[in-house]
Coordinates of C-alpha atoms in Angstrom, one line a residue:
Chain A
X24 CA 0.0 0.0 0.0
X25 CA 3.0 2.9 -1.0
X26 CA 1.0 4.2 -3.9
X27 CA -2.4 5.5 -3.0
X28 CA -3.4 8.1 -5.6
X29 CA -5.9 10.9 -4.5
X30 CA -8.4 12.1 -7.0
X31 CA -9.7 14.4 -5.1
X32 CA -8.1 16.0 -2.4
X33 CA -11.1 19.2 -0.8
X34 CA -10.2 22.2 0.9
X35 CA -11.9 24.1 3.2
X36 CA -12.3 28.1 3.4
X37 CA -14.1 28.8 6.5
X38 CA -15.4 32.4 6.3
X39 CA -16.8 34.6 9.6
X40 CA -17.8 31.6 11.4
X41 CA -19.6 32.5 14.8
X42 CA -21.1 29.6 17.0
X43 CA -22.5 30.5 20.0
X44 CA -24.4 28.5 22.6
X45 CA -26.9 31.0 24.3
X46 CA -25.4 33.6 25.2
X47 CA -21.8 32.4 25.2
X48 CA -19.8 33.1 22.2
X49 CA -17.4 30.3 21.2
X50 CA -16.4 31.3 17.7
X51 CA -16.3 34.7 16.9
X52 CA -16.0 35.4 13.1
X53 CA -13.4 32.9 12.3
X54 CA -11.5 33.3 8.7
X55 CA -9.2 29.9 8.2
X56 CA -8.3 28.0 4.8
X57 CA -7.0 25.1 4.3
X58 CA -5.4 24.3 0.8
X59 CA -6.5 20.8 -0.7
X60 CA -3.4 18.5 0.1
X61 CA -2.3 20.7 3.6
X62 CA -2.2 19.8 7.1
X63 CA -3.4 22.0 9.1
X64 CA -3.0 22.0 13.2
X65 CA -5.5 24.4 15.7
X66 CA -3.7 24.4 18.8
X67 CA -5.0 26.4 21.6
X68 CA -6.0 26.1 25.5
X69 CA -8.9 24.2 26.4
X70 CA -12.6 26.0 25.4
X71 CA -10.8 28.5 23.0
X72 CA -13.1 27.0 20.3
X73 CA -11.2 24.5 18.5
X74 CA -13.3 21.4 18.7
X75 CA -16.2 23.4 17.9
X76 CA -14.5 25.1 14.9
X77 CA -13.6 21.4 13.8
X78 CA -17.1 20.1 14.3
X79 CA -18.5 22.8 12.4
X80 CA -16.4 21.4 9.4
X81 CA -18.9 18.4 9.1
X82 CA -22.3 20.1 10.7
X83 CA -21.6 18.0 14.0
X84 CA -21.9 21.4 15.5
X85 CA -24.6 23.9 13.4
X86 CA -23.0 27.6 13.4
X87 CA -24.6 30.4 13.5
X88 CA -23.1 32.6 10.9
X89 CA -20.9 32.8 8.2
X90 CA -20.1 29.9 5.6
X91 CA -17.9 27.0 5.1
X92 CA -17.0 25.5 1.9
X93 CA -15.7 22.2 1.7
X94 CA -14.4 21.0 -1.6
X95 CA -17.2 22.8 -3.3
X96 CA -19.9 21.9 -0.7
X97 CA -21.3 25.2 1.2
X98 CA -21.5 23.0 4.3
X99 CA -23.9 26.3 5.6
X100 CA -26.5 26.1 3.1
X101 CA -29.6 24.8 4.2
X102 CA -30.4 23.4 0.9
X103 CA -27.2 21.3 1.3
X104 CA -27.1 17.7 1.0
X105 CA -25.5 16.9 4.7
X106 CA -24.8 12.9 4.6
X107 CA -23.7 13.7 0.7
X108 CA -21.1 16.4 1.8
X109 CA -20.1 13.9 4.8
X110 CA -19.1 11.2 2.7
X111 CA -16.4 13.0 1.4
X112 CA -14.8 13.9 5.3
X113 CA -13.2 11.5 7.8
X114 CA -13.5 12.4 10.9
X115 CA -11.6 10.5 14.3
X116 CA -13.0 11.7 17.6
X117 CA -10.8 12.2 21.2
X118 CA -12.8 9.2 22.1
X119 CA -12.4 6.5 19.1
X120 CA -16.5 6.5 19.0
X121 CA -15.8 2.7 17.7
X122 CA -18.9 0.8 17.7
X123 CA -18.8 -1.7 20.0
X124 CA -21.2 -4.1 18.8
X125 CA -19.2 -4.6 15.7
X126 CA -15.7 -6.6 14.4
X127 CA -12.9 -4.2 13.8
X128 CA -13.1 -5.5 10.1
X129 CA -17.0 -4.4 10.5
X130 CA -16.5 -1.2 12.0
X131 CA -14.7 -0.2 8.7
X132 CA -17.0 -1.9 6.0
X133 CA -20.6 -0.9 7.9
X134 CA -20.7 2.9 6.1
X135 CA -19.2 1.6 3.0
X136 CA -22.2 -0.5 2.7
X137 CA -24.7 1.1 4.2
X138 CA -24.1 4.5 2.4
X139 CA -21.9 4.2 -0.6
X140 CA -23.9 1.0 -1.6
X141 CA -20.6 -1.4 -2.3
X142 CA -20.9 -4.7 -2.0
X143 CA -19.8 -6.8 1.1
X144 CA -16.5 -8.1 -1.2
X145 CA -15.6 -5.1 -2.3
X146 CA -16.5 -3.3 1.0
X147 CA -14.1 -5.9 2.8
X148 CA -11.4 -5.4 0.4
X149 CA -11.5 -1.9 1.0
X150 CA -11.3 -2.3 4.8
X151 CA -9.1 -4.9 5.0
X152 CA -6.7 -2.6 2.9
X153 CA -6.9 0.3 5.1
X154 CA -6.4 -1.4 8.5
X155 CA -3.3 -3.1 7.2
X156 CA -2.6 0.8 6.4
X157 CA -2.8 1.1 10.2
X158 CA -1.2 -1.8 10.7
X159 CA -3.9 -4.2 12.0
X160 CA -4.6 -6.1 9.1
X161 CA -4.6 -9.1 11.4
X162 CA -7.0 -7.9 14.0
X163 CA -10.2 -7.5 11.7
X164 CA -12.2 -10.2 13.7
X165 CA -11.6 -8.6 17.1
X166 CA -13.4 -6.5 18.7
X167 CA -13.2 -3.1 19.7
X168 CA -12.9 -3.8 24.0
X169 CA -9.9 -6.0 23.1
X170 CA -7.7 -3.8 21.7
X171 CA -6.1 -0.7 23.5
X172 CA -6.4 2.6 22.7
X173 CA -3.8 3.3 20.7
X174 CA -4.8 0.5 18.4
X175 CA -8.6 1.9 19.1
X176 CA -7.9 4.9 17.4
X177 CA -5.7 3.3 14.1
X178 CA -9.0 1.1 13.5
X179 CA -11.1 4.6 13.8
X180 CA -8.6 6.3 11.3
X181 CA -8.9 3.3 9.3
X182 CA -12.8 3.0 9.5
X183 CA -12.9 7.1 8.0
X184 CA -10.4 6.3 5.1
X185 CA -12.5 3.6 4.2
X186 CA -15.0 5.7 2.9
X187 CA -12.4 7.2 0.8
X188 CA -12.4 11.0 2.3
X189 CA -10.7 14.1 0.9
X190 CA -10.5 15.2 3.9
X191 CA -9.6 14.4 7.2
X192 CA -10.7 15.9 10.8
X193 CA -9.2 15.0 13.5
X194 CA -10.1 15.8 16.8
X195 CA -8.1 16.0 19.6
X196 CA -6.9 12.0 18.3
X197 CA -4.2 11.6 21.0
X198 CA -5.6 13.1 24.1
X199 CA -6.9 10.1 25.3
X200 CA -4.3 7.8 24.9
X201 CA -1.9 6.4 27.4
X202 CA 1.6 7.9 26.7
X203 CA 3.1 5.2 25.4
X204 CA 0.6 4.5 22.9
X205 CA 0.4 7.9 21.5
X206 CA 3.5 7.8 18.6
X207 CA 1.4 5.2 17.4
X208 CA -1.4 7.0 16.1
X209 CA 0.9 10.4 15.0
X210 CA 3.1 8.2 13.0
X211 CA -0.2 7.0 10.9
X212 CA -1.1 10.9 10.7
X213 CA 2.5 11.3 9.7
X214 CA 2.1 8.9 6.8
X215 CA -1.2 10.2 5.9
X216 CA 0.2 13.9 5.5
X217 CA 2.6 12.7 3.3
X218 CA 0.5 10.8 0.6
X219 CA -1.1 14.4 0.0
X220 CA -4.5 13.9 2.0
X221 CA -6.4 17.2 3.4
X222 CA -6.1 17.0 7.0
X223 CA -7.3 19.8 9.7
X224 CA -6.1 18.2 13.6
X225 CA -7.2 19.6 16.8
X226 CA -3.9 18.6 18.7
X227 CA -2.1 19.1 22.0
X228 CA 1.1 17.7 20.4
X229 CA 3.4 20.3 19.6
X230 CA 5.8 18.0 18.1
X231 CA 3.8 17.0 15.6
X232 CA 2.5 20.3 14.8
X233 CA 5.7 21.6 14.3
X234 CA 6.9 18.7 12.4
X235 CA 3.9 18.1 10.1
X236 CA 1.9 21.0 10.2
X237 CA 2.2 23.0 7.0
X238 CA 0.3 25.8 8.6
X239 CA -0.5 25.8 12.5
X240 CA -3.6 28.1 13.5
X241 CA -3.4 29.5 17.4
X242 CA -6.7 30.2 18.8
X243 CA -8.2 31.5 22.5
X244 CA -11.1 32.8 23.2
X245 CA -12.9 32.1 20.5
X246 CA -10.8 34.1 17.8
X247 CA -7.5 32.9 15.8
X248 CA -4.7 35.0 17.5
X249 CA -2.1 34.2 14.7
X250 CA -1.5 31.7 12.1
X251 CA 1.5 30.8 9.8
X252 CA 3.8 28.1 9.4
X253 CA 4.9 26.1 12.3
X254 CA 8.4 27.7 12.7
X255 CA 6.3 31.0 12.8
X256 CA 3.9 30.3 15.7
X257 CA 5.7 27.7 17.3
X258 CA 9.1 28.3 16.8
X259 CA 8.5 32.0 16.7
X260 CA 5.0 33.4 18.0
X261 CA 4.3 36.9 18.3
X262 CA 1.2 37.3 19.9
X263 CA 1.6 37.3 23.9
X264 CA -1.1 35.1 24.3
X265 CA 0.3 32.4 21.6
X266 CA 4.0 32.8 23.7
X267 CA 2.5 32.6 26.9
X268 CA 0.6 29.2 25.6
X269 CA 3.5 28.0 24.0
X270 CA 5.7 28.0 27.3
X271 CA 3.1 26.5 29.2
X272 CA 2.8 23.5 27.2
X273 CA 6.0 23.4 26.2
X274 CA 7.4 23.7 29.7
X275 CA 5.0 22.8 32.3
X276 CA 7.2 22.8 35.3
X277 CA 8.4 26.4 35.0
X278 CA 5.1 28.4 34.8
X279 CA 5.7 31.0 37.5
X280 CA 2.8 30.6 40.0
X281 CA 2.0 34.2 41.3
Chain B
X13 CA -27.2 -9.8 84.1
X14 CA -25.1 -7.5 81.6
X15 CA -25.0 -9.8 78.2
X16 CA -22.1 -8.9 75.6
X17 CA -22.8 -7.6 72.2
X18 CA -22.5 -11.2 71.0
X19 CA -24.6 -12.8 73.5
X20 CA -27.3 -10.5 72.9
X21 CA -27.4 -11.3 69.0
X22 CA -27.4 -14.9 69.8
X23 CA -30.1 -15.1 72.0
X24 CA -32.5 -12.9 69.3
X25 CA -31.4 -15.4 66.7
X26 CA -32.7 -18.0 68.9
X27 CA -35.5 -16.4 70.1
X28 CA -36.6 -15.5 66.2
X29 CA -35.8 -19.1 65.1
X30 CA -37.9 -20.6 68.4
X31 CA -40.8 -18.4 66.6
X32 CA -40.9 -19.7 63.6
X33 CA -40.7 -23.1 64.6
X34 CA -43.8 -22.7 66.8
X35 CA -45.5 -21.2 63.6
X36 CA -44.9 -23.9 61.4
X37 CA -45.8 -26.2 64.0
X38 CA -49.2 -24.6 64.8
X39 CA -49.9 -24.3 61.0
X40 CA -49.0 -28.4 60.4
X41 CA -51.5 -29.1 64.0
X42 CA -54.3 -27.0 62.6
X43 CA -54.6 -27.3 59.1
X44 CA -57.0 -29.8 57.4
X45 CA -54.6 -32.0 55.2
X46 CA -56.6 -34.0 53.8
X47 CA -58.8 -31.5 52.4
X48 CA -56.2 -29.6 51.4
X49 CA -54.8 -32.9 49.5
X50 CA -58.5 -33.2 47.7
X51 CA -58.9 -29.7 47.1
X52 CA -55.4 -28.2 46.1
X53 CA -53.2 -31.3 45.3
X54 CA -55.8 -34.0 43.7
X55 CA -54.1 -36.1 42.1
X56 CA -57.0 -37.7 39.6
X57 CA -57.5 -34.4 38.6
X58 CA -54.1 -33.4 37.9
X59 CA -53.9 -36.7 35.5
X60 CA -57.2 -35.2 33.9
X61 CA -55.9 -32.1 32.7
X62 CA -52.9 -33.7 30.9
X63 CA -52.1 -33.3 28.2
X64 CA -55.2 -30.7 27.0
X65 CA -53.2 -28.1 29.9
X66 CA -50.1 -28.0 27.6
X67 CA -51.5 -28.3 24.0
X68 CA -54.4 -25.7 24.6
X69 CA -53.1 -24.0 27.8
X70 CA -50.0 -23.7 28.0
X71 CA -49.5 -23.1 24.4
X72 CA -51.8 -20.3 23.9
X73 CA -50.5 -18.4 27.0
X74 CA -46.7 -18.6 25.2
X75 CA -48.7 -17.5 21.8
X76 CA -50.3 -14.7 23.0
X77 CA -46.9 -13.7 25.2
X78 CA -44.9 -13.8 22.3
X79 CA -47.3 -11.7 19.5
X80 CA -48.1 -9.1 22.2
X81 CA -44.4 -8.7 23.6
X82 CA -43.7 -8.4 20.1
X83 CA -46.1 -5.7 18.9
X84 CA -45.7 -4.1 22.1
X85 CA -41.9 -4.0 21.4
X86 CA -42.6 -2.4 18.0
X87 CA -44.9 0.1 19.3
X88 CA -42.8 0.7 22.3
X89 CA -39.8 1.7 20.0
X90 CA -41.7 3.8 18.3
X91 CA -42.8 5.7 21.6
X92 CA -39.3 5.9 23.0
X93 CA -38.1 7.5 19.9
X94 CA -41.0 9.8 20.0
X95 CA -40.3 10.7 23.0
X96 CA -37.0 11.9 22.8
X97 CA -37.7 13.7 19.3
X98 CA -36.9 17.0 18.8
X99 CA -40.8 17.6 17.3
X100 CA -42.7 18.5 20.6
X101 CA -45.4 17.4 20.1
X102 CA -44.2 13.8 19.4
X103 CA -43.1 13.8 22.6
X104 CA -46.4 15.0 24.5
X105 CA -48.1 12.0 22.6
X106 CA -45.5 9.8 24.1
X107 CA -46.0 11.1 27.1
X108 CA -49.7 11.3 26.9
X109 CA -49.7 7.8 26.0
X110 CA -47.4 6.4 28.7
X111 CA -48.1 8.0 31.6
X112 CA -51.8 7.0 30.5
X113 CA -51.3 3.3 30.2
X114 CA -49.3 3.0 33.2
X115 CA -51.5 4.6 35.4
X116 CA -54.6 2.5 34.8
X117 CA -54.9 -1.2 35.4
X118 CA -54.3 -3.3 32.4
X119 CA -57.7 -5.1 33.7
X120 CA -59.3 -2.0 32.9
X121 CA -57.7 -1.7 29.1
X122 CA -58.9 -5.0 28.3
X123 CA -62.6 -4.4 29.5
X124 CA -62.7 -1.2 27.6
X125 CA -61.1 -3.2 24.6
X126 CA -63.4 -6.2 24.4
X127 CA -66.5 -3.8 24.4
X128 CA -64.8 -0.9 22.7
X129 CA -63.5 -2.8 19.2
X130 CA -67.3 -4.4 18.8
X131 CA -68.7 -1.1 19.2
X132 CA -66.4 1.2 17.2
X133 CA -66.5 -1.1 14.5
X134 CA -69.7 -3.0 14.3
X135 CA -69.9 -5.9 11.6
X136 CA -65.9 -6.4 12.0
X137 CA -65.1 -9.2 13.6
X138 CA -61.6 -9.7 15.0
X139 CA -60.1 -12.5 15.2
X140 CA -59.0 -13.6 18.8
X141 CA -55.3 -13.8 18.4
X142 CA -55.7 -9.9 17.0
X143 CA -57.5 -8.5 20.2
X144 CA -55.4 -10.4 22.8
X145 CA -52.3 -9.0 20.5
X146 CA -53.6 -5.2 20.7
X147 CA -55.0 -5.0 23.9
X148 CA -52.0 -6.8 25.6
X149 CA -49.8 -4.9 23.7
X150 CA -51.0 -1.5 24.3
X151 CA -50.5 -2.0 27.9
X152 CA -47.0 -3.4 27.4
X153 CA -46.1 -0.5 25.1
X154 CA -45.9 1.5 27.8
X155 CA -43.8 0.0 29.5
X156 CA -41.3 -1.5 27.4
X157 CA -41.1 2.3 26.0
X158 CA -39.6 3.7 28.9
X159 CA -37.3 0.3 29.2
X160 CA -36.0 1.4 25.8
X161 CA -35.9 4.8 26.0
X162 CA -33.3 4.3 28.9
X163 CA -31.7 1.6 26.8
X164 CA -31.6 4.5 24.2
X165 CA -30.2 7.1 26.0
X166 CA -26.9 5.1 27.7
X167 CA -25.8 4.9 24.1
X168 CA -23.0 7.6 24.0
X169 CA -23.6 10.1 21.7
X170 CA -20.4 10.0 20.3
X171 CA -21.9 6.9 18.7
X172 CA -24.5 8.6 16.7
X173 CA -22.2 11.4 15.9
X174 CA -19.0 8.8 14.6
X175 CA -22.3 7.4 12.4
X176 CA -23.5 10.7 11.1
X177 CA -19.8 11.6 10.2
X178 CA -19.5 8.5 8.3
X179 CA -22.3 10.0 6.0
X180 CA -25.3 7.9 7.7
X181 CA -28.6 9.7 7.7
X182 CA -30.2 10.1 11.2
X183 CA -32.5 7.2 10.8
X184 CA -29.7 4.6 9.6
X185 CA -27.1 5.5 12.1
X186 CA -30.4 5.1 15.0
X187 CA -31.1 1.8 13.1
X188 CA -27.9 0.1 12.5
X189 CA -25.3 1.8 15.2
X190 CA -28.0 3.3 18.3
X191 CA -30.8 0.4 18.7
X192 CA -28.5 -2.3 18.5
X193 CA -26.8 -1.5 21.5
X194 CA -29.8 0.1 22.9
X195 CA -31.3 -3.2 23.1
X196 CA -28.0 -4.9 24.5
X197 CA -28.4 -2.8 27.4
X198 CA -31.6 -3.1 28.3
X199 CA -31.8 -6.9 27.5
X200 CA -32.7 -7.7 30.8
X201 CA -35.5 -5.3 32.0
X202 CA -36.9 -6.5 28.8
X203 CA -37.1 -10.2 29.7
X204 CA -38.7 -9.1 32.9
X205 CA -41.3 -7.1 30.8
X206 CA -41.6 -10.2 28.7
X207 CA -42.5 -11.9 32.3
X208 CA -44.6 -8.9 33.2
X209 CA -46.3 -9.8 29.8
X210 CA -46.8 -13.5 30.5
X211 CA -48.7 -13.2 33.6
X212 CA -51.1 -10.4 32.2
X213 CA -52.5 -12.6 29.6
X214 CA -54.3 -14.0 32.7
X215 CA -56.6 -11.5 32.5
X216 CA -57.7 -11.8 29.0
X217 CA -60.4 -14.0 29.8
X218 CA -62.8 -10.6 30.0
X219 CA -62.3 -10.2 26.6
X220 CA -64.3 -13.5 26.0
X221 CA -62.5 -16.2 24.8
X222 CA -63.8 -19.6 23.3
X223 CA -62.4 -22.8 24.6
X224 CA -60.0 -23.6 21.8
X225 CA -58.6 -19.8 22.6
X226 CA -58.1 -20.9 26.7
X227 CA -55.1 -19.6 28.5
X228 CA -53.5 -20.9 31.4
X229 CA -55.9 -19.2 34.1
X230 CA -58.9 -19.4 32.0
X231 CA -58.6 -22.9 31.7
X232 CA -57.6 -23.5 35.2
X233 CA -60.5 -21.5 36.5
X234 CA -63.0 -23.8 33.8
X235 CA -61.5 -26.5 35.4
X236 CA -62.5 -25.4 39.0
X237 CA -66.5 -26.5 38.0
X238 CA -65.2 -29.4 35.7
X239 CA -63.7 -31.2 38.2
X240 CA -64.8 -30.6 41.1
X241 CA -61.4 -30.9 42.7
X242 CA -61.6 -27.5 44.7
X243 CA -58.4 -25.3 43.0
X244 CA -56.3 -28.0 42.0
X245 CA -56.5 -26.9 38.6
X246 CA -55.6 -23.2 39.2
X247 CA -52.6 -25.1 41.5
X248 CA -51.4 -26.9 38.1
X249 CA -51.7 -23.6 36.0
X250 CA -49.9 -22.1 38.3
X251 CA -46.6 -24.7 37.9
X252 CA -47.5 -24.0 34.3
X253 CA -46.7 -20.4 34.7
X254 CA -43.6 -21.1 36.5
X255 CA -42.1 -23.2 34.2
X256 CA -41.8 -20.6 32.1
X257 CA -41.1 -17.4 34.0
X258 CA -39.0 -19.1 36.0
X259 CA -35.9 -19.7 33.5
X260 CA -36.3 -16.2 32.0
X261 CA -36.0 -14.8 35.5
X262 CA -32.6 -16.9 35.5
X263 CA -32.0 -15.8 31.6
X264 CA -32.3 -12.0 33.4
X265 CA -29.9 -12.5 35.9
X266 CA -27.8 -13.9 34.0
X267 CA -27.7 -11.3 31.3
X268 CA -27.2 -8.6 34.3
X269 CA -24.3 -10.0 35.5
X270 CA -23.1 -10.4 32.1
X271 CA -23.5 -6.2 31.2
X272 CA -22.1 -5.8 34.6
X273 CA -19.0 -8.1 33.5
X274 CA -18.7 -6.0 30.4
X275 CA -19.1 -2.6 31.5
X276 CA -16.4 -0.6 31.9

């Protein structure tokens, strides 16, 4: 599996996106691209709006203003197809969202045949594919309680490239793995970002921003504080608010405590 | 005399055991065993009922059990979903409908029923199997909708959303991803329905029943005047009833320990 050609790799251009939930404001007119074939990480602190932004990619989260376009799809229409435009975007949740009741080798072929119509052979083949991709080709007949997290959420990134996405979410992927399980999963994204698919990741790992990120996005509060390429806001931010982040999580034990 | 804490506990074990044992021994002095013998346990009569008790019985009691569990299941899915739709008024007919049902006697329904269909459709004849199926159900509904509902609800949402993202329309991702598990987890209140179920077709006698059509308690209470063995017959539908509640009651357990093994 070196040579997976992308047809169709979809952009997004997210354009004065507000969310709000009541009276609290989580996104407050939010401007962000991302370029068909780019990775693209959000990194903030917690409740600055990342998720939300993600989720508002797919309609897991309706916004109230502005518009997003994905690959040609104006996600915000109301007229717009919503399980059509889904199709075409992976997404792999903080929590795995496997479904229990189902094989491994299930989990990955249930959308393929329940929504693109393929046939069970084909369906497999497909799945089978991709979760060698992930490198569990032999745990198809497992289910999801026997594996650990790590492998939990390979199965989940194979299960969304399945349905042959041109574009990948991913939110928050490695926040609830143990440690040790964690390179796991990145070195899949790693391998992802380099066969040329779309991918926008909510992620805590700065490493891997920096590393694979061809544009990192800071946010708080609700707003994007400053974006560019990873040697920009990572290796250089300056916006306070991105530094002060940026030493925190880069170097938890010397926060001063005042 | 000062007794210690263990002394003390001792000596009310012995005086509660002392009490029973006087109870049970009064109650062996005073009853009547042999007409007890002739009127609960007789044996000819017992012989007389086999085998008519199982093949007409027994086996309509499990029929009707099993065709109004299952279109109170149906109709109970449909109420638990209506209930937690996001259309409001679905979910005041829910509502309306379940708080109704449970708060009357199913004795009541099936009184209403057997004079209500005749009426509100006169010159349709139901068959038996239909009203038994309705009536029973309707009742059940109720319940079993508020089993499921629960069942629904301990799904994690994250499972509807992983669906939804996969390109699932709301319906398939409830049908193929939600219900499933739904149903896992509330496999065993819902074998304890399916008991509640089997004893309530006891009271479809009021709907009229002819004899082919007996149940278990109809048939046992026609025995009463056919044999003229005091309650021996209603003693022998009773074992009937056992027989079969009695393993789903161990099917239940079982299936709790089970989710409680698998739950993490």
């Amino acid at each position: 599996m070196t040579e997976t050609k992308r047809s169709t790799a979809a952009g997004v251009k997210i354009t004065d996106l507000s969310k709000s939930y009541g009276p609290v404001e989580v996104l407050k007119a939010i401007n962000l691209e991302v370029k068909p074939g780019e990775v693209v990480c959000l990194i903030g602190p917690s409740g600055s709006g990342k998720s939300t932004l993600l989720r508002c990619v797919n309609l897991l989260e309706q916004p109230n203003g502005g518009s997003i376009d994905v690959g040609g799809y104006n996600v915000t229409d109301p007229d717009v197809d919503v399980d059509q435009m889904r199709r075409h975007v992976g997404m792999v949740f903080q929590q795995f969202n496997l479904f229990p009741h189902l094989t491994v080798l299930q989990n990955c072929t249930v959308a393929q045949q329940k929504v693109l119509k393929r046939g069970r052979a084909e369906a497999e083949k497909v799945a089978q594919a991709n979760l060698e991709k992930v490198g569990l080709g032999t745990f198809a007949s497992r289910y999801p309680d026997q594996l650990s997290g790590g492998q939990q959420q390979r199965v989940a990134i194979a299960r969304a490239l399945s349905m042959d996405p041109n574009l990948m979410l991913f939110d928050e992927p490695t926040s609830a793995l143990d440690p040790e399980t964690v390179g796991e999963v990145l070195s899949i994204m790693r391998n992802l970002a380099r066969d040329g698919m779309t991918m926008l990741v909510v992620t805590h790992e700065m490493a891997f921003a920096r590393d694979v990120a061809d544009r990192v996005v800071f946010m708080d509060g609700g707003v994007v504080v400053e974006e560019g390429t990873s040697e920009e806001v990572i290796g250089n931010p300056q916006q306070p608010r991105t530094q002060d982040f940026l030493k925190r999580v880069l170097d938890p034990t010397h926060v001063d405590v005042e | 005399m000062a007794m210690t804490a263990r002394q003390r506990a001792r000596t009310s074990l012995y005086v509660q055991l002392g009490l029973f044992v006087v109870a049970v021994v009064a109650l062996v002095i005073t009853i009547d065993w042999a007409t007890i013998r002739s009127a609960f346990f007789n044996f000819e009569a017992i012989g007389g009922m086999f085998p008519t008790i199982i093949l007409v019985g027994l086996k309509n009691t499990i029929f009707y059990t099993i065709i109004s569990f299952a279109f109170g299941l149906a109709l109970g899915l449909l109420l638990a979903l209506m209930k937690m739709a996001t259309f409001a008024p679905y979910r005041w007919i829910a509502t309306g409908y379940i708080e109704f049902f449970r708060g009357i006697p199913a004795l009541l329904v099936f009184i209403t029923f057997g004079f209500g269909i005749p009426t509100a459709f006169p010159g349709v004849v139901w068959p038996t199997w239909l009203v038994v199926m309705v009536a029973l159900g309707l009742v059940a509904a109720a319940y079993i909708a508020e089993t499921l509902r629960a069942g629904l609800q301990a799904v994690p949402r994250g499972q509807y959303e992983a669906a939804r993202s996969l390109g699932m329309p709301g319906w398939r991702a409830m049908l193929t991803i939600v219900i499933p598990q739904a149903f896992r987890i509330v496999m065993p209140p819902l074998t304890n329905e399916f008991i509640l179920v089997t004893k309530d077709t006891s009271l479809i006698f009021v709907l009229g029943l002819a004899m082919g059509d007996y149940e278990l308690t109809k048939f046992g209470r026609d025995g009463i005047l056919q044999y003229g063995a005091g309650i021996t017959p209603l003693v022998v539908a009773g074992a009937m009833y056992l027989i079969i509640t009695l393993p789903l009651g161990q099917l239940a357990r079982k299936l709790e320990s089970r989710s409680a093994r698998t739950k993490r």
